[in-house]
Amino acid sequence: MDKRITTAFYVLLCIFCVFVLRLWHLQVIKGSEYKRLDERNRLRVVDVPAPRGVIYDRNDNPLVKNVMSFDVSIVKEDIPKDYQILLELGKLVGLSAEEIKKRARATANPFEAISLRQNVQFEEVARIEAKKIDFPGLQVEVTSAREYLYGQTASHVLGYLGNPTPKQLSTPEYSDVPRQEYIGQFGIEKKYDSILRGTPGKKIVEVDALGNVIKFVRIQKPTRGNDIKLTLDINVQAEAEKALEDKSGAVVALKAGTGEVLALVSAPPFNPNLFVGGINSKDWKELLNDPRKPLMNRAISNHFPPGSTFKIITALAALENGTVTESTPFFCGGSTTFGRVFRCWKDGGHGGVSLHRAIVESCDVYFYEIGKRINIDTIAKYASALGLGRPTGIELDGEAAGLVPSTKWKLKARKEKWYQGETLSVAIGQGYLSVTPIQMARMMAAVVNGGKLFKPHLVKNEDLEAEPESVADINPGNVELVKSGLVGVVYEGGGTGRAARSDIVSIGGKTGTAQVIGGAVKGKYLPDEFQDHAWFVSFAPQYDPQIAVSVFVEHGGHGGSTAAPIAKRVIETYFNPPKKDSEDGEQKQEEQVPENQEPAKPDAG
């Protein structure tokens, strides 16, 4: 009996010792850690995104503003562990359980708020609020979201927002950006993100055991981002996009004397509002799989042969070089021979032509004859001086350089010497040549402003006077000869740009039809992908030019019939803008989210 009592005593003693040791471990060894976790569970630090700056056009019309947004989030620690409950949560917020877990895995911080939805409609907010009690930690807050007021208009300039990538977060530029914040990922939104973004704030909130906010302990208000004023004219931009209709192509309009971008269009466009609050997978796949590639900026990223618009360069190079004069005649019988037959676009030929009529009627044989007599490096010299063959430096990502061939380039790139026959193709804008629409608008501006090469730019700085990057050494008399021919293209009989004639302002320009496939196999019955590209580069007015416009229509056929009417509409809108709808403008301003939006009151539920 005594032995059993003794055994029981020692068993109880052992149990007691285990309890004592466990208590000592919890209180002494783990005490500080558990205390810290408990405090973090009771007091939570929540990031408060800063409202971004507003983007205006050159006439102070808001293009992008901030609107009130209902955002739904849940603290990672509070995400249901039970899969069935997680499914119910996903059903409530419109996400799959796997998507919620994927978002949670992106952070190691158990107390970080995981964004589930942004810009939720009011009806959904009511539904979520009614069910919130079933999901501890689920919050609906009022923040600000982007609204692109003109929809898809100027989408390739304005860009869109998205969450920062892990790579971006690892760089100093984004080191202070909360992972859940939306930053510029494309266009001006990306280029000037550090200006538009502002400084995020923080709030310390006390929560109950279910993760519900009881009260705000301290709030550090965010600082709103700075506004940006662009050089764009939204009327010109919208008219250019409307004129392109359902075509693929680009329009670039520049102030000839400053390089300010009045319009930069890439068609087809996309709607940046799709990206507000995070683009869904269906819309993203549709954009990526669209064969017309709406996310590509054709105004700056695609490069094509310039066709006959390049004859402006060839004419200036030949005049400056002394290869021809104003009155040097050549005979066009429809073709010329230099190793092989080079054909004019006009089968019967233009007869005897000099410089002026050669430009007006875009006679290929005239420029072939120049190609026989001029060095490719001379043409390359003037093409380079007028900005071709390199990026313009506009404030957008993904700009292409294009290509201006030369003897040095071919030897390096192809390990071959240059053949004079290749110069004939370059003289009419074919061969190895490739340019972007923005380069052609810049070239046109430089030709008509006396050779000043301005960097195209989108942000308007009224405190600085525009300074050209360089000034091409071109005889003003030769420039006037070419300009006279360009005006003749539009207004003289036989001119190829007659469709650009305007009763509002005098327009000069040059048509271009760039071959997609070589040879004589042409016609309207060819598949679209084999149709030629259409160009028209232009300026206005004839005296004291103020605007330069390039139009490119992918597989558009003839420049004179397809691209020239588009340029006319753009130029006429610039000189004769539509009347402003002041009432509508006032209404849009009233919808703007106030600066330093106060956090929403905590929900009692």
Coordinates of C-alpha atoms in Angstrom, one line a residue:
M1 CA 0.0 0.0 0.0
D2 CA 2.8 2.4 1.0
K3 CA 4.7 1.5 -2.2
R4 CA 1.6 2.5 -4.3
I5 CA 1.3 5.8 -2.4
T6 CA 4.9 6.5 -2.9
T7 CA 4.7 5.7 -6.7
A8 CA 1.6 7.9 -7.1
F9 CA 3.4 10.7 -5.2
Y10 CA 6.4 10.6 -7.6
V11 CA 4.1 10.5 -10.6
L12 CA 2.2 13.6 -9.4
L13 CA 5.5 15.2 -8.6
C14 CA 6.8 14.6 -12.2
I15 CA 3.6 16.0 -13.6
F16 CA 3.9 19.0 -11.4
C17 CA 7.5 19.5 -12.5
V18 CA 6.4 19.3 -16.2
F19 CA 3.8 22.0 -15.6
V20 CA 6.3 24.2 -13.8
L21 CA 8.9 23.8 -16.5
R22 CA 6.3 24.5 -19.2
L23 CA 5.1 27.6 -17.3
W24 CA 8.7 28.7 -16.9
H25 CA 9.2 28.2 -20.7
L26 CA 6.2 30.2 -21.6
Q27 CA 6.7 33.0 -19.1
V28 CA 10.5 33.4 -19.2
I29 CA 11.8 31.9 -22.5
K30 CA 8.8 32.7 -24.8
G31 CA 7.2 35.5 -22.7
S32 CA 8.6 38.4 -24.7
E33 CA 7.8 36.9 -28.0
Y34 CA 4.2 36.0 -27.1
K35 CA 3.8 39.5 -25.7
R36 CA 5.0 41.0 -28.9
L37 CA 2.7 38.8 -31.0
D38 CA -0.2 39.7 -28.8
E39 CA 0.5 43.4 -29.2
R40 CA 0.8 43.1 -32.9
N41 CA -2.5 41.2 -33.0
R42 CA -4.2 44.0 -31.0
L43 CA -2.5 46.9 -32.7
R44 CA -2.0 46.8 -36.4
V45 CA -0.2 49.2 -38.7
V46 CA -2.0 49.7 -42.0
D47 CA -0.6 51.5 -45.1
V48 CA -2.7 54.3 -46.5
P49 CA -2.0 54.9 -50.2
A50 CA -1.6 58.5 -51.4
P51 CA -4.0 59.9 -54.0
R52 CA -2.0 60.3 -57.3
G53 CA -1.6 63.6 -59.0
V54 CA -4.0 64.6 -61.8
I55 CA -2.9 64.6 -65.4
Y56 CA -4.1 67.5 -67.6
D57 CA -3.8 68.3 -71.3
R58 CA -2.2 71.5 -72.5
N59 CA -5.5 73.4 -72.1
D60 CA -6.0 72.3 -68.5
N61 CA -8.6 69.7 -69.3
P62 CA -8.2 66.8 -66.8
L63 CA -7.4 63.5 -68.6
V64 CA -6.9 61.3 -65.5
K65 CA -8.2 61.9 -62.0
N66 CA -8.9 60.1 -58.8
V67 CA -12.4 58.9 -57.8
M68 CA -13.7 57.3 -54.6
S69 CA -13.1 53.5 -54.5
F70 CA -14.4 50.8 -52.2
D71 CA -11.5 48.3 -51.6
V72 CA -11.8 44.9 -49.9
S73 CA -9.0 43.3 -48.0
I74 CA -8.2 40.8 -45.3
V75 CA -5.3 40.4 -43.0
K76 CA -3.2 37.4 -43.9
E77 CA -3.4 35.9 -40.4
D78 CA -7.2 36.0 -40.6
I79 CA -7.5 34.1 -43.9
P80 CA -9.7 31.1 -43.1
K81 CA -7.7 27.9 -42.6
D82 CA -10.8 25.8 -43.2
Y83 CA -10.9 25.2 -47.0
Q84 CA -14.7 25.2 -47.0
I85 CA -14.9 28.6 -45.3
L86 CA -12.1 29.9 -47.6
L87 CA -14.3 28.8 -50.6
E88 CA -17.2 30.8 -49.0
L89 CA -14.9 33.9 -48.7
G90 CA -13.8 33.5 -52.3
K91 CA -17.4 33.3 -53.4
L92 CA -18.3 36.5 -51.5
V93 CA -15.5 38.6 -53.0
G94 CA -15.4 37.0 -56.5
L95 CA -12.1 35.2 -56.2
S96 CA -11.1 31.5 -56.1
A97 CA -9.7 30.0 -53.0
E98 CA -6.5 29.4 -54.9
E99 CA -6.2 33.0 -55.9
I100 CA -6.6 34.2 -52.3
K101 CA -3.9 31.8 -51.1
K102 CA -1.7 32.9 -54.0
R103 CA -2.0 36.5 -53.0
A104 CA -1.3 35.6 -49.4
R105 CA 1.8 33.7 -50.3
A106 CA 3.3 36.9 -51.8
T107 CA 4.0 38.3 -48.3
A108 CA 5.7 36.8 -45.3
N109 CA 4.1 39.3 -42.9
P110 CA 1.1 37.6 -41.2
F111 CA -0.4 41.0 -40.4
E112 CA -0.3 42.5 -43.8
A113 CA -3.7 43.4 -45.4
I114 CA -4.2 41.2 -48.5
S115 CA -6.0 43.1 -51.2
L116 CA -8.9 41.1 -52.5
R117 CA -10.9 43.6 -54.7
Q118 CA -10.6 47.2 -55.6
N119 CA -13.2 49.7 -56.9
V120 CA -16.1 47.5 -55.8
Q121 CA -19.5 48.6 -56.8
F122 CA -21.8 49.8 -54.0
E123 CA -24.2 46.9 -54.4
E124 CA -21.3 44.5 -53.8
V125 CA -20.1 46.5 -50.8
A126 CA -23.6 46.1 -49.2
R127 CA -23.5 42.4 -49.8
I128 CA -20.0 42.0 -48.4
E129 CA -20.7 44.2 -45.3
A130 CA -23.8 42.0 -44.5
K131 CA -21.6 38.9 -44.5
K132 CA -18.5 40.4 -43.0
I133 CA -19.2 39.1 -39.5
D134 CA -18.6 35.6 -40.8
F135 CA -15.0 36.4 -41.9
P136 CA -12.8 38.0 -39.2
G137 CA -10.3 40.5 -40.5
L138 CA -12.3 41.2 -43.7
Q139 CA -12.4 44.9 -44.3
V140 CA -14.1 47.3 -46.7
E141 CA -12.3 50.7 -46.9
V142 CA -12.7 53.9 -48.9
T143 CA -9.6 54.8 -50.9
S144 CA -9.0 56.5 -54.3
A145 CA -8.7 54.9 -57.7
R146 CA -7.7 56.1 -61.1
E147 CA -10.3 57.1 -63.7
Y148 CA -9.2 57.7 -67.3
L149 CA -11.9 60.3 -68.3
Y150 CA -11.7 59.8 -72.1
G151 CA -11.6 56.0 -71.9
Q152 CA -9.3 54.5 -74.5
T153 CA -8.3 58.0 -75.9
A154 CA -4.5 58.6 -75.5
S155 CA -4.1 55.2 -73.8
H156 CA -0.6 54.7 -75.2
V157 CA 0.4 58.1 -73.8
L158 CA -1.3 57.9 -70.4
G159 CA -0.5 54.3 -69.7
Y160 CA -1.9 52.3 -66.7
L161 CA -1.2 51.2 -63.2
G162 CA -0.4 47.8 -61.6
N163 CA 1.0 46.4 -58.4
P164 CA 4.8 46.6 -58.1
T165 CA 6.7 43.5 -59.1
P166 CA 9.1 41.8 -56.7
K167 CA 12.0 43.1 -58.9
Q168 CA 10.7 46.7 -58.7
L169 CA 10.3 46.5 -54.9
S170 CA 13.9 45.4 -54.6
T171 CA 15.1 48.7 -56.2
P172 CA 15.7 52.0 -54.4
E173 CA 13.1 53.7 -56.5
Y174 CA 10.3 51.7 -55.1
S175 CA 11.8 50.8 -51.7
D176 CA 9.2 52.8 -49.8
V177 CA 6.2 51.7 -51.8
P178 CA 3.7 49.3 -50.0
R179 CA 3.4 46.1 -51.9
Q180 CA -0.4 46.5 -52.2
E181 CA -0.1 50.0 -53.8
Y182 CA -0.7 50.6 -57.5
I183 CA 2.2 52.3 -59.4
G184 CA 2.6 53.3 -63.0
Q185 CA 3.5 50.4 -65.2
F186 CA 3.1 52.0 -68.7
G187 CA 3.2 55.3 -70.4
I188 CA 3.3 58.6 -68.5
E189 CA 1.9 56.9 -65.4
K190 CA 5.2 54.9 -65.3
K191 CA 7.6 57.5 -66.6
Y192 CA 6.5 60.1 -64.0
D193 CA 5.4 57.7 -61.3
S194 CA 7.7 59.2 -58.6
I195 CA 6.0 62.6 -59.2
L196 CA 2.4 61.4 -59.5
R197 CA 2.6 58.8 -56.7
G198 CA 3.0 61.0 -53.6
T199 CA 3.9 59.7 -50.2
P200 CA 1.8 56.9 -48.5
G201 CA 0.6 57.4 -45.0
K202 CA 0.1 54.9 -42.2
K203 CA -2.6 54.3 -39.6
I204 CA -2.4 52.3 -36.3
V205 CA -5.7 50.6 -35.5
E206 CA -6.8 48.6 -32.6
V207 CA -8.6 45.4 -33.5
D208 CA -10.6 42.8 -31.5
A209 CA -10.0 39.1 -31.4
L210 CA -12.0 38.7 -34.7
G211 CA -9.8 41.2 -36.5
N212 CA -12.4 43.9 -36.5
V213 CA -11.2 47.5 -36.1
I214 CA -12.2 48.9 -32.8
K215 CA -10.6 52.4 -33.1
F216 CA -7.9 54.4 -34.8
V217 CA -4.9 54.9 -32.5
R218 CA -2.8 57.2 -34.7
I219 CA -3.0 58.4 -38.3
Q220 CA -0.2 59.7 -40.5
K221 CA -2.0 61.2 -43.5
P222 CA -0.6 60.5 -47.0
T223 CA 0.7 63.3 -49.1
R224 CA -1.0 63.6 -52.5
G225 CA 1.1 63.3 -55.6
N226 CA 1.9 66.2 -57.8
D227 CA -0.1 67.1 -60.9
I228 CA 1.3 66.9 -64.4
K229 CA 0.4 69.1 -67.4
L230 CA 0.9 67.5 -70.8
T231 CA 1.5 69.1 -74.1
L232 CA -1.3 67.0 -75.6
D233 CA -4.3 68.7 -77.1
I234 CA -7.2 66.3 -76.2
N235 CA -9.3 67.7 -79.1
V236 CA -6.5 67.0 -81.7
Q237 CA -5.8 63.6 -80.0
A238 CA -9.5 62.5 -80.1
E239 CA -10.0 63.6 -83.7
A240 CA -6.9 61.7 -84.8
E241 CA -8.1 58.6 -83.1
K242 CA -11.6 59.1 -84.6
A243 CA -10.1 59.6 -88.1
L244 CA -8.2 56.3 -87.9
E245 CA -11.4 54.5 -87.1
D246 CA -10.9 50.8 -87.1
K247 CA -7.6 50.9 -88.9
S248 CA -4.2 49.9 -87.4
G249 CA -1.7 52.6 -87.5
A250 CA -0.4 55.8 -85.9
V251 CA -0.7 59.6 -85.9
V252 CA 1.8 62.0 -84.4
A253 CA 1.3 65.7 -84.4
L254 CA 4.0 68.1 -83.2
K255 CA 4.4 71.8 -82.6
A256 CA 6.9 72.5 -85.4
G257 CA 8.8 75.2 -83.4
T258 CA 9.1 73.4 -80.0
G259 CA 8.7 69.6 -80.4
E260 CA 5.6 69.6 -78.1
V261 CA 3.5 66.5 -78.9
L262 CA 0.0 67.6 -79.7
A263 CA -1.3 64.1 -80.4
L264 CA 0.3 60.7 -80.3
V265 CA -2.0 57.9 -81.4
S266 CA -1.5 54.2 -81.8
A267 CA -4.4 52.2 -83.1
P268 CA -6.0 50.0 -82.0
P269 CA -6.0 51.5 -78.5
F270 CA -6.9 49.8 -75.2
N271 CA -9.0 51.0 -72.3
P272 CA -6.7 51.8 -69.3
N273 CA -9.7 51.7 -67.0
L274 CA -9.5 47.9 -67.3
F275 CA -6.4 48.0 -65.2
V276 CA -7.9 50.0 -62.3
G277 CA -8.0 47.8 -59.3
G278 CA -6.1 45.1 -61.2
I279 CA -7.0 43.8 -64.6
N280 CA -8.8 40.4 -64.5
S281 CA -7.3 37.4 -66.3
K282 CA -10.0 37.3 -69.0
D283 CA -9.4 41.0 -70.1
W284 CA -5.6 40.5 -69.9
K285 CA -5.7 37.4 -72.1
E286 CA -7.9 39.1 -74.6
L287 CA -5.5 42.0 -74.9
L288 CA -2.5 39.7 -75.2
N289 CA -4.2 37.4 -77.8
D290 CA -5.7 40.2 -79.9
P291 CA -3.9 39.8 -83.3
R292 CA -4.0 43.5 -83.8
K293 CA -1.7 43.9 -80.7
P294 CA -3.4 46.9 -79.0
L295 CA -0.7 47.1 -76.3
M296 CA 1.9 47.9 -78.9
N297 CA 2.7 51.6 -79.4
R298 CA 2.9 51.8 -83.2
A299 CA 3.8 55.5 -83.0
I300 CA 7.2 54.9 -81.5
S301 CA 7.9 51.1 -81.3
N302 CA 7.2 49.9 -84.8
H303 CA 9.4 50.9 -87.8
F304 CA 8.5 50.6 -91.5
P305 CA 9.9 51.7 -94.8
P306 CA 8.9 55.3 -95.3
G307 CA 8.1 55.0 -99.0
S308 CA 8.0 58.2 -101.0
T309 CA 7.8 60.4 -97.9
F310 CA 11.6 59.8 -97.8
K311 CA 11.9 61.7 -101.1
I312 CA 12.0 64.9 -99.0
I313 CA 15.3 63.7 -97.6
T314 CA 16.6 62.6 -101.0
A315 CA 15.7 65.9 -102.6
L316 CA 17.4 68.0 -99.9
A317 CA 20.5 65.8 -100.0
A318 CA 20.7 66.1 -103.8
L319 CA 20.2 69.9 -103.7
E320 CA 22.8 70.4 -100.9
N321 CA 25.2 68.1 -102.6
G322 CA 24.9 69.8 -106.0
T323 CA 23.7 66.6 -107.6
V324 CA 20.7 68.5 -109.0
T325 CA 19.4 72.0 -109.2
E326 CA 15.9 73.3 -109.2
S327 CA 15.8 73.0 -113.0
T328 CA 17.8 69.8 -113.6
P329 CA 15.5 67.7 -115.9
F330 CA 15.1 63.9 -116.1
F331 CA 12.9 61.9 -118.4
C332 CA 10.4 59.4 -117.0
G333 CA 9.2 56.9 -119.4
G334 CA 7.8 54.6 -116.7
S335 CA 11.1 52.9 -115.8
T336 CA 14.9 53.2 -115.8
T337 CA 17.6 50.6 -115.9
F338 CA 20.6 50.3 -113.6
G339 CA 21.7 46.6 -113.6
R340 CA 18.0 45.8 -113.5
V341 CA 14.7 47.6 -114.4
F342 CA 13.5 50.1 -111.8
R343 CA 9.8 51.0 -112.4
C344 CA 7.9 54.2 -111.7
W345 CA 4.5 53.9 -110.0
K346 CA 3.0 55.5 -113.2
D347 CA 3.3 52.9 -115.9
G348 CA 3.2 55.4 -118.8
G349 CA 5.7 57.7 -117.1
H350 CA 5.7 61.4 -116.3
G351 CA 7.7 62.6 -119.3
G352 CA 10.2 65.4 -118.6
V353 CA 10.2 66.4 -114.9
S354 CA 12.3 68.6 -112.7
L355 CA 12.4 68.8 -109.0
H356 CA 9.1 70.6 -108.3
R357 CA 7.0 68.3 -110.5
A358 CA 8.9 65.3 -109.3
I359 CA 7.9 66.0 -105.7
V360 CA 4.3 67.0 -106.7
E361 CA 3.7 63.9 -108.7
S362 CA 6.0 61.7 -106.7
C363 CA 7.9 60.5 -109.8
D364 CA 10.0 57.5 -108.9
V365 CA 12.3 57.6 -112.0
Y366 CA 13.4 61.2 -111.1
F367 CA 14.6 60.0 -107.7
Y368 CA 16.1 56.8 -109.2
E369 CA 18.2 59.1 -111.4
I370 CA 19.3 60.9 -108.3
G371 CA 20.2 57.5 -106.8
K372 CA 22.4 56.8 -109.7
R373 CA 24.4 60.0 -109.1
I374 CA 24.6 60.4 -105.3
N375 CA 26.5 58.5 -102.6
I376 CA 24.4 56.5 -100.1
D377 CA 26.5 58.2 -97.3
T378 CA 25.3 61.6 -98.5
I379 CA 21.7 60.6 -98.2
A380 CA 22.5 59.0 -94.7
K381 CA 24.1 62.2 -93.6
Y382 CA 21.0 64.3 -94.2
A383 CA 18.6 61.6 -92.9
S384 CA 20.6 61.5 -89.7
A385 CA 20.8 65.3 -89.4
L386 CA 17.0 65.3 -89.6
G387 CA 16.6 62.7 -86.8
L388 CA 16.1 59.4 -88.6
G389 CA 17.9 56.2 -87.5
R390 CA 17.8 56.8 -83.8
P391 CA 15.2 57.1 -81.0
T392 CA 13.8 60.6 -80.6
G393 CA 14.1 60.4 -76.8
I394 CA 10.4 61.0 -76.1
E395 CA 9.4 60.2 -72.4
L396 CA 7.9 56.7 -73.3
D397 CA 9.4 53.3 -73.0
G398 CA 10.0 51.0 -76.0
E399 CA 11.0 53.5 -78.6
A400 CA 12.6 51.9 -81.8
A401 CA 15.7 53.4 -83.5
G402 CA 14.7 52.5 -87.1
L403 CA 17.5 52.2 -89.6
V404 CA 19.3 54.6 -92.0
P405 CA 21.7 52.4 -94.1
S406 CA 25.2 53.5 -95.0
T407 CA 28.3 51.8 -96.4
K408 CA 29.7 51.5 -92.8
W409 CA 26.5 50.0 -91.5
K410 CA 26.3 47.4 -94.2
L411 CA 29.9 46.4 -93.8
K412 CA 29.4 45.9 -90.1
A413 CA 26.0 44.4 -90.0
R414 CA 26.1 42.3 -93.2
K415 CA 29.8 42.0 -93.9
E416 CA 29.2 43.2 -97.4
K417 CA 30.1 46.3 -99.4
W418 CA 27.4 48.7 -100.6
Y419 CA 26.1 48.5 -104.2
Q420 CA 25.0 51.6 -106.0
G421 CA 21.9 49.8 -107.2
E422 CA 20.8 49.7 -103.5
T423 CA 21.0 53.5 -103.4
L424 CA 18.2 53.7 -106.0
S425 CA 15.8 51.8 -103.7
V426 CA 16.8 54.0 -100.7
A427 CA 16.2 57.1 -102.8
I428 CA 12.5 56.3 -103.0
G429 CA 12.2 55.2 -99.4
Q430 CA 12.6 51.4 -99.8
G431 CA 15.4 48.9 -99.3
Y432 CA 17.0 48.7 -95.8
L433 CA 15.4 52.0 -94.7
S434 CA 13.0 51.9 -91.7
V435 CA 11.5 54.7 -89.7
T436 CA 8.9 55.3 -87.0
P437 CA 5.9 57.6 -87.3
I438 CA 7.2 59.9 -84.6
Q439 CA 10.6 60.2 -86.4
M440 CA 8.8 61.2 -89.6
A441 CA 6.8 63.9 -87.7
R442 CA 10.0 65.2 -86.2
M443 CA 11.7 65.2 -89.6
M444 CA 8.8 67.2 -91.1
A445 CA 8.9 69.7 -88.3
A446 CA 12.7 70.2 -88.7
V447 CA 12.5 70.6 -92.5
V448 CA 9.9 73.4 -92.3
N449 CA 11.3 75.2 -89.3
G450 CA 14.7 75.7 -90.9
G451 CA 16.5 72.5 -89.7
K452 CA 16.0 72.8 -86.0
L453 CA 15.7 69.3 -84.5
F454 CA 13.7 69.4 -81.3
K455 CA 13.2 66.4 -79.0
P456 CA 9.5 65.5 -79.0
H457 CA 8.2 65.8 -75.4
L458 CA 4.9 65.2 -73.6
V459 CA 5.3 67.2 -70.4
K460 CA 4.7 70.9 -70.7
N461 CA 7.2 73.2 -68.9
E462 CA 6.1 76.8 -69.4
D463 CA 9.1 78.1 -67.6
L464 CA 11.6 76.8 -70.1
E465 CA 12.1 77.9 -73.7
A466 CA 12.4 75.1 -76.1
E467 CA 16.0 74.6 -77.3
P468 CA 16.8 72.4 -80.3
E469 CA 19.1 69.4 -79.9
S470 CA 20.9 70.4 -83.1
V471 CA 20.4 72.5 -86.3
A472 CA 20.8 70.8 -89.6
D473 CA 23.1 72.7 -92.0
I474 CA 20.6 73.1 -94.8
N475 CA 20.4 76.0 -97.3
P476 CA 17.2 77.9 -96.6
G477 CA 16.7 78.4 -100.3
N478 CA 16.8 74.6 -100.8
V479 CA 14.3 74.2 -98.0
E480 CA 11.9 76.6 -99.7
L481 CA 12.2 74.7 -103.0
V482 CA 11.2 71.5 -101.3
K483 CA 8.4 73.2 -99.3
S484 CA 7.0 74.6 -102.5
G485 CA 6.9 71.1 -103.9
L486 CA 5.1 69.8 -100.8
V487 CA 2.4 72.5 -101.0
G488 CA 2.0 71.5 -104.7
V489 CA 1.5 67.9 -103.7
V490 CA -1.8 69.0 -102.1
Y491 CA -3.0 71.9 -104.2
E492 CA -1.6 71.5 -107.8
G493 CA -3.0 69.4 -110.6
G494 CA -1.5 65.9 -110.6
G495 CA -0.5 66.2 -106.9
T496 CA -0.7 63.0 -105.0
G497 CA -2.0 64.5 -101.8
R498 CA -5.1 66.3 -103.1
A499 CA -7.3 64.6 -100.4
A500 CA -5.6 66.8 -97.8
R501 CA -6.8 70.1 -99.3
S502 CA -8.4 72.4 -96.7
D503 CA -10.4 75.5 -96.9
I504 CA -9.3 76.4 -93.3
V505 CA -5.5 76.4 -93.6
S506 CA -2.9 75.8 -96.3
I507 CA -1.4 72.4 -96.0
G508 CA 1.8 71.0 -97.5
G509 CA 2.8 67.3 -97.4
K510 CA 4.2 64.2 -99.1
T511 CA 2.4 60.9 -99.7
G512 CA 4.1 57.5 -99.3
T513 CA 3.1 54.0 -100.2
A514 CA 5.5 51.5 -98.7
Q515 CA 5.7 48.1 -100.3
V516 CA 5.0 45.1 -98.1
I517 CA 5.8 42.6 -100.9
G518 CA 8.1 43.4 -103.8
G519 CA 7.4 43.0 -107.5
A520 CA 4.4 43.9 -109.6
V521 CA 1.9 41.6 -107.9
K522 CA -0.4 44.3 -106.5
G523 CA -4.1 44.9 -106.2
K524 CA -7.0 45.4 -104.0
Y525 CA -7.8 41.6 -104.0
L526 CA -4.6 40.7 -102.2
P527 CA -5.1 39.7 -98.5
D528 CA -4.9 42.5 -96.1
E529 CA -1.5 41.4 -94.7
F530 CA 0.0 41.9 -98.2
Q531 CA -1.4 45.4 -98.9
D532 CA 1.0 48.3 -98.9
H533 CA 1.4 50.7 -96.0
A534 CA 0.1 54.2 -96.4
W535 CA 2.0 57.3 -95.3
F536 CA 1.4 61.1 -95.3
V537 CA 3.7 63.6 -93.6
S538 CA 2.5 67.2 -93.6
F539 CA 2.7 70.6 -92.2
A540 CA 0.6 73.8 -91.9
P541 CA 0.3 76.6 -92.7
Q542 CA 2.4 77.1 -95.8
Y543 CA 4.0 80.3 -94.4
D544 CA 5.2 80.2 -90.8
P545 CA 4.4 76.4 -90.2
Q546 CA 3.1 75.7 -86.7
I547 CA 2.2 72.0 -86.8
A548 CA 3.8 68.9 -88.4
V549 CA 1.8 65.7 -88.7
S550 CA 2.7 62.2 -89.7
V551 CA 0.1 59.6 -90.5
F552 CA 0.8 55.9 -90.9
V553 CA -1.9 53.3 -91.8
E554 CA -0.8 49.7 -91.6
H555 CA -1.7 47.9 -94.9
G556 CA -3.7 51.0 -95.8
G557 CA -2.8 51.0 -99.5
H558 CA -2.1 54.4 -101.0
G559 CA -1.0 57.3 -98.8
G560 CA -2.9 59.8 -100.9
S561 CA -6.3 58.2 -100.5
T562 CA -5.9 56.7 -97.0
A563 CA -3.5 58.8 -94.9
A564 CA -3.8 62.3 -96.4
P565 CA -7.5 62.8 -95.3
I566 CA -6.6 61.8 -91.8
A567 CA -3.9 64.4 -91.6
K568 CA -6.3 67.0 -92.9
R569 CA -8.8 66.3 -90.1
V570 CA -6.0 66.5 -87.5
I571 CA -4.7 69.8 -88.8
E572 CA -8.1 71.4 -89.2
T573 CA -9.0 70.4 -85.6
Y574 CA -5.8 72.1 -84.4
F575 CA -6.6 75.4 -86.2
N576 CA -10.4 75.2 -85.6
P577 CA -10.9 73.5 -82.3
P578 CA -14.5 72.5 -81.2
K579 CA -16.2 74.7 -78.6
K580 CA -15.6 73.6 -75.0
D581 CA -18.4 72.1 -73.1
S582 CA -17.9 74.0 -69.9
E583 CA -20.8 72.5 -68.1
D584 CA -19.5 69.0 -68.5
G585 CA -16.1 70.1 -67.5
E586 CA -17.4 71.5 -64.2
Q587 CA -19.2 68.3 -63.5
K588 CA -16.1 66.3 -64.0
Q589 CA -14.1 68.5 -61.6
E590 CA -16.7 68.1 -58.9
E591 CA -16.2 64.3 -58.9
Q592 CA -12.5 64.6 -57.9
V593 CA -11.6 62.9 -54.7
P594 CA -10.6 65.5 -52.0
E595 CA -6.9 65.6 -51.1
N596 CA -5.8 63.5 -48.1
Q597 CA -8.9 61.4 -48.1
E598 CA -9.7 60.5 -44.5
P599 CA -9.9 56.8 -43.7
A600 CA -13.3 55.3 -43.5
K601 CA -15.0 55.0 -40.2
P602 CA -14.5 51.6 -38.6
D603 CA -17.4 49.3 -39.1
A604 CA -19.1 48.3 -35.9
G605 CA -19.8 44.9 -37.4

